[in-house]
Short mmCIF file of C-alpha atoms in Angstrom, two decimals:
data_model
loop_
_atom_site.label_atom_id
_atom_site.label_comp_id
_atom_site.label_asym_id
_atom_site.label_seq_id
_atom_site.Cartn_x
_atom_site.Cartn_y
_atom_site.Cartn_z
CA MET A 1 118.15 80.77 122.99
CA SER A 2 114.59 79.83 123.82
CA GLU A 3 112.62 77.28 121.82
CA SER A 4 109.10 77.58 120.43
CA GLU A 5 106.50 74.83 120.81
CA SER A 6 107.41 73.56 117.34
CA GLY A 7 110.99 72.98 118.48
CA LYS A 8 112.37 75.81 116.32
CA PRO A 9 114.24 78.72 117.95
CA ALA A 10 111.82 81.38 119.18
CA THR A 11 111.85 84.53 117.05
CA THR A 12 111.28 88.18 117.83
CA TYR A 13 109.23 88.80 114.67
CA LYS A 14 107.08 86.56 112.49
CA ARG A 15 107.20 88.61 109.26
CA VAL A 16 109.98 91.00 108.34
CA MET A 17 111.36 93.05 105.47
CA LEU A 18 115.07 92.58 104.80
CA LYS A 19 116.67 95.44 102.87
CA ILE A 20 120.19 95.00 101.55
CA SER A 21 122.22 97.04 99.12
CA GLY A 22 123.37 95.74 95.77
CA GLU A 23 126.93 96.42 96.90
CA ALA A 24 126.49 93.70 99.55
CA LEU A 25 126.46 91.13 96.74
CA MET A 26 129.60 92.17 94.87
CA GLY A 27 132.16 90.97 97.43
CA ASP A 28 135.60 92.46 96.81
CA GLN A 29 135.09 92.79 93.07
CA GLY A 30 134.00 96.42 93.09
CA TYR A 31 131.29 95.73 90.52
CA GLY A 32 128.67 93.15 89.60
CA LEU A 33 127.76 89.93 91.40
CA HIS A 34 130.15 87.70 93.33
CA PRO A 35 128.51 84.23 93.39
CA PRO A 36 130.17 83.05 96.66
CA THR A 37 128.96 86.24 98.38
CA VAL A 38 125.45 85.81 97.00
CA GLU A 39 125.40 82.24 98.31
CA ARG A 40 126.69 83.32 101.74
CA VAL A 41 123.93 85.92 102.08
CA ALA A 42 121.38 83.37 100.84
CA ARG A 43 122.47 80.95 103.57
CA GLU A 44 121.95 83.67 106.19
CA ILE A 45 118.43 84.26 104.85
CA LYS A 46 117.65 80.55 104.63
CA ALA A 47 118.71 80.09 108.28
CA VAL A 48 116.14 82.69 109.36
CA HIS A 49 113.49 81.26 107.04
CA ASP A 50 114.04 77.86 108.67
CA MET A 51 113.09 79.45 111.99
CA GLY A 52 109.58 79.97 110.63
CA VAL A 53 109.98 83.67 109.81
CA GLU A 54 108.13 85.01 106.76
CA ILE A 55 110.67 87.04 104.78
CA CYS A 56 110.20 89.89 102.30
CA MET A 57 113.27 91.31 100.59
CA VAL A 58 114.31 94.37 98.64
CA ILE A 59 117.79 94.44 97.08
CA GLY A 60 119.37 97.60 95.68
CA GLY A 61 121.05 97.77 92.29
CA GLY A 62 124.13 99.89 93.00
CA ASN A 63 126.52 97.04 92.21
CA ILE A 64 125.33 97.16 88.58
CA PHE A 65 123.90 100.62 87.94
CA ARG A 66 122.91 103.55 90.14
CA GLY A 67 120.34 105.87 88.59
CA LEU A 68 121.40 108.98 90.50
CA ALA A 69 125.02 108.50 89.44
CA GLY A 70 123.97 108.07 85.82
CA SER A 71 121.92 111.24 86.03
CA ALA A 72 124.89 113.12 87.48
CA GLN A 73 126.91 112.13 84.42
CA GLY A 74 124.41 113.73 82.07
CA MET A 75 121.88 110.95 81.51
CA GLU A 76 118.23 111.93 81.69
CA ARG A 77 117.11 111.14 85.26
CA THR A 78 113.99 109.12 84.47
CA THR A 79 115.87 106.88 82.04
CA ALA A 80 118.71 106.43 84.52
CA ASP A 81 116.29 105.46 87.29
CA TYR A 82 114.58 102.87 85.10
CA MET A 83 117.98 101.38 84.33
CA GLY A 84 118.63 101.19 88.07
CA MET A 85 115.31 99.38 88.53
CA LEU A 86 116.35 96.78 85.95
CA ALA A 87 119.58 96.27 87.90
CA THR A 88 117.55 95.37 90.99
CA VAL A 89 115.71 92.72 88.98
CA MET A 90 119.04 91.12 88.02
CA ASN A 91 120.09 91.01 91.67
CA ALA A 92 116.71 89.60 92.71
CA LEU A 93 116.97 86.80 90.14
CA ALA A 94 120.49 85.96 91.33
CA MET A 95 119.30 85.77 94.94
CA GLN A 96 116.27 83.70 93.95
CA SER A 97 118.55 81.20 92.20
CA ALA A 98 120.82 80.97 95.25
CA LEU A 99 117.92 80.51 97.67
CA GLU A 100 116.24 77.87 95.54
CA GLY A 101 119.58 76.07 95.27
CA LEU A 102 119.45 75.80 99.06
CA GLY A 103 115.91 74.41 98.98
CA ALA A 104 113.94 77.56 99.84
CA TYR A 105 110.85 78.45 97.82
CA CYS A 106 111.18 81.98 96.47
CA ARG A 107 109.30 84.41 94.22
CA VAL A 108 110.60 87.52 92.46
CA ILE A 109 107.86 90.12 92.24
CA SER A 110 108.49 93.10 89.98
CA ALA A 111 106.90 96.54 90.10
CA ILE A 112 107.51 96.72 86.33
CA ARG A 113 105.79 94.03 84.28
CA MET A 114 108.19 91.48 82.79
CA ASP A 115 106.07 88.35 82.95
CA GLU A 116 108.68 86.04 81.43
CA VAL A 117 111.11 86.52 84.34
CA ALA A 118 109.10 87.75 87.34
CA GLU A 119 105.59 88.00 88.70
CA PRO A 120 103.82 91.38 88.55
CA TYR A 121 103.20 93.03 91.91
CA ILE A 122 99.73 92.17 93.19
CA ARG A 123 99.48 92.73 96.93
CA ARG A 124 97.07 89.93 97.78
CA ARG A 125 99.06 87.41 95.74
CA ALA A 126 102.29 88.47 97.47
CA VAL A 127 100.65 88.09 100.90
CA ARG A 128 99.50 84.62 99.91
CA HIS A 129 103.05 83.66 98.95
CA LEU A 130 104.23 84.71 102.40
CA GLU A 131 101.45 82.73 104.06
CA LYS A 132 102.66 79.70 102.08
CA LYS A 133 106.15 80.30 103.52
CA ARG A 134 107.69 81.50 100.27
CA ILE A 135 110.36 84.20 100.37
CA CYS A 136 109.24 87.23 98.36
CA ILE A 137 111.87 89.43 96.69
CA PHE A 138 110.36 92.73 95.56
CA ALA A 139 112.24 94.06 92.54
CA ALA A 140 112.21 97.20 90.35
CA GLY A 141 111.73 99.54 93.29
CA THR A 142 108.31 101.15 93.41
CA GLY A 143 108.13 101.14 89.62
CA ASN A 144 108.53 104.92 89.59
CA PRO A 145 111.57 107.12 88.97
CA TYR A 146 112.85 109.46 91.69
CA PHE A 147 112.19 106.88 94.43
CA THR A 148 114.94 104.75 95.95
CA THR A 149 114.90 101.11 96.93
CA ASP A 150 114.87 102.31 100.56
CA THR A 151 111.46 103.83 99.87
CA ALA A 152 110.39 100.65 98.07
CA ALA A 153 111.37 98.60 101.14
CA ALA A 154 109.40 100.90 103.45
CA LEU A 155 106.38 100.83 101.16
CA ARG A 156 106.31 97.06 100.67
CA ALA A 157 106.96 96.42 104.37
CA ASN A 158 103.83 98.35 105.24
CA GLU A 159 101.76 96.80 102.45
CA MET A 160 102.80 93.30 103.56
CA ALA A 161 102.08 94.09 107.23
CA CYS A 162 105.67 93.34 108.24
CA GLU A 163 106.50 93.73 111.91
CA ALA A 164 109.90 95.32 111.28
CA ILE A 165 112.40 96.34 108.63
CA LEU A 166 115.89 94.90 108.99
CA MET A 167 118.61 96.73 107.10
CA GLY A 168 121.82 94.82 106.45
CA LYS A 169 124.84 97.14 106.28
CA ASN A 170 128.61 96.86 106.33
CA VAL A 171 128.65 98.09 109.95
CA ASP A 172 126.88 96.76 113.04
CA GLY A 173 124.46 99.63 113.52
CA ILE A 174 124.08 103.39 113.26
CA TYR A 175 126.98 105.66 114.23
CA ASP A 176 127.19 109.41 114.67
CA CYS A 177 129.95 109.42 112.01
CA ASP A 178 131.74 106.92 109.81
CA PRO A 179 133.41 104.32 112.10
CA LYS A 180 135.73 103.32 109.26
CA THR A 181 137.36 106.75 109.27
CA ASN A 182 136.80 107.78 112.89
CA PRO A 183 137.70 105.23 115.60
CA ASP A 184 135.89 107.41 118.17
CA ALA A 185 132.56 107.13 116.36
CA LYS A 186 129.65 106.52 118.74
CA ARG A 187 127.25 103.66 118.03
CA TYR A 188 123.61 104.03 119.00
CA ASP A 189 121.80 101.10 120.60
CA GLU A 190 118.50 102.89 120.05
CA ILE A 191 117.53 106.13 118.35
CA THR A 192 114.34 107.79 117.15
CA TYR A 193 113.47 108.51 113.54
CA ASP A 194 113.30 112.21 114.34
CA ASP A 195 116.87 112.14 115.64
CA VAL A 196 118.01 110.30 112.51
CA LEU A 197 116.54 113.07 110.37
CA ARG A 198 117.69 115.87 112.68
CA ASN A 199 121.29 114.63 112.74
CA ASN A 200 121.29 113.73 109.03
CA LEU A 201 122.45 110.20 109.77
CA LYS A 202 122.85 108.17 106.58
CA VAL A 203 120.53 105.25 107.25
CA MET A 204 117.75 105.53 104.67
CA ASP A 205 116.71 108.42 102.49
CA ALA A 206 114.39 110.99 104.06
CA SER A 207 111.27 109.79 102.21
CA ALA A 208 111.76 106.23 103.45
CA ILE A 209 112.45 107.41 107.01
CA ALA A 210 109.29 109.54 107.03
CA LEU A 211 107.14 106.71 105.63
CA THR A 212 108.50 104.23 108.15
CA ARG A 213 108.13 106.64 111.07
CA ASP A 214 104.59 107.66 110.18
CA ASN A 215 103.51 104.02 110.11
CA MET A 216 105.17 103.23 113.45
CA MET A 217 107.46 100.62 111.88
CA PRO A 218 110.59 99.67 113.85
CA LEU A 219 113.86 99.57 111.90
CA LEU A 220 116.84 97.42 112.91
CA VAL A 221 120.25 98.15 111.39
CA PHE A 222 122.84 95.38 111.63
CA SER A 223 125.95 94.04 109.91
CA LEU A 224 125.30 91.64 107.07
CA ASN A 225 128.99 90.67 107.18
CA GLU A 226 128.74 89.10 110.62
CA PRO A 227 128.13 85.35 110.28
CA GLY A 228 124.79 84.47 111.87
CA GLY A 229 124.00 88.12 112.47
CA PHE A 230 120.57 88.07 110.83
CA ARG A 231 119.58 84.88 112.63
CA GLY A 232 120.87 86.22 115.94
CA ILE A 233 118.74 89.35 115.72
CA MET A 234 115.66 87.29 114.96
CA ALA A 235 116.36 85.31 118.12
CA GLY A 236 116.63 88.52 120.17
CA GLU A 237 120.43 88.49 120.27
CA GLY A 238 123.29 90.13 118.42
CA THR A 239 124.46 93.71 117.94
CA TYR A 240 122.30 96.23 116.12
CA THR A 241 120.72 99.67 116.33
CA ARG A 242 116.96 99.89 116.77
CA VAL A 243 115.23 102.93 115.29
CA ILE A 244 111.88 103.67 116.85
CA PRO A 245 109.04 106.17 116.12
#
């Protein structure tokens, strides 16, 4: 691993968006937050932050409530989506607490105003937080129903001038089918956004893929379960799939 002039490990990117699902925080519980898992993920993030990388984050809310699932059970879609947005705020606050417990400065920035618990989204203020080396967790999606947290991650990544989006999954990249059910599944080292859409590969929703592709933003998909995986990718190592325009 090469070293920068400051003595810290050299990194591939200086500012990134990390997108993780809410399910990544629930451990083996099947629902809610698992504090040891939240702390483990926080330590992975802190290790990258210590390398001098400016980190934006978007965390899903599926471990608490998923708007689309609520809508499928008869709930009005807009209401269900707003409930899902509130779930992302809960996850963001939990991650903020874990990161600050490790000594990292962190801000939760919400697309829906709730001034007592989170800052409102103001782009210039968020950029300033990053410049001051604070981790920014963007919560409540885009603030609009019918848009997923994948789209929120793509949107905020472009607004914050991130150099890449890193998506932490339960597998070490993108496969042509589910590797958990098919041992012959093929993993891609590199693939284009058009091929992701053409082959209907479940990476991000189509709106997020289109937004990311149109803004020439690279996407790296890696396993969040691999110890040191996030840090390894930032040092130009590790196993992942790179999606390119």
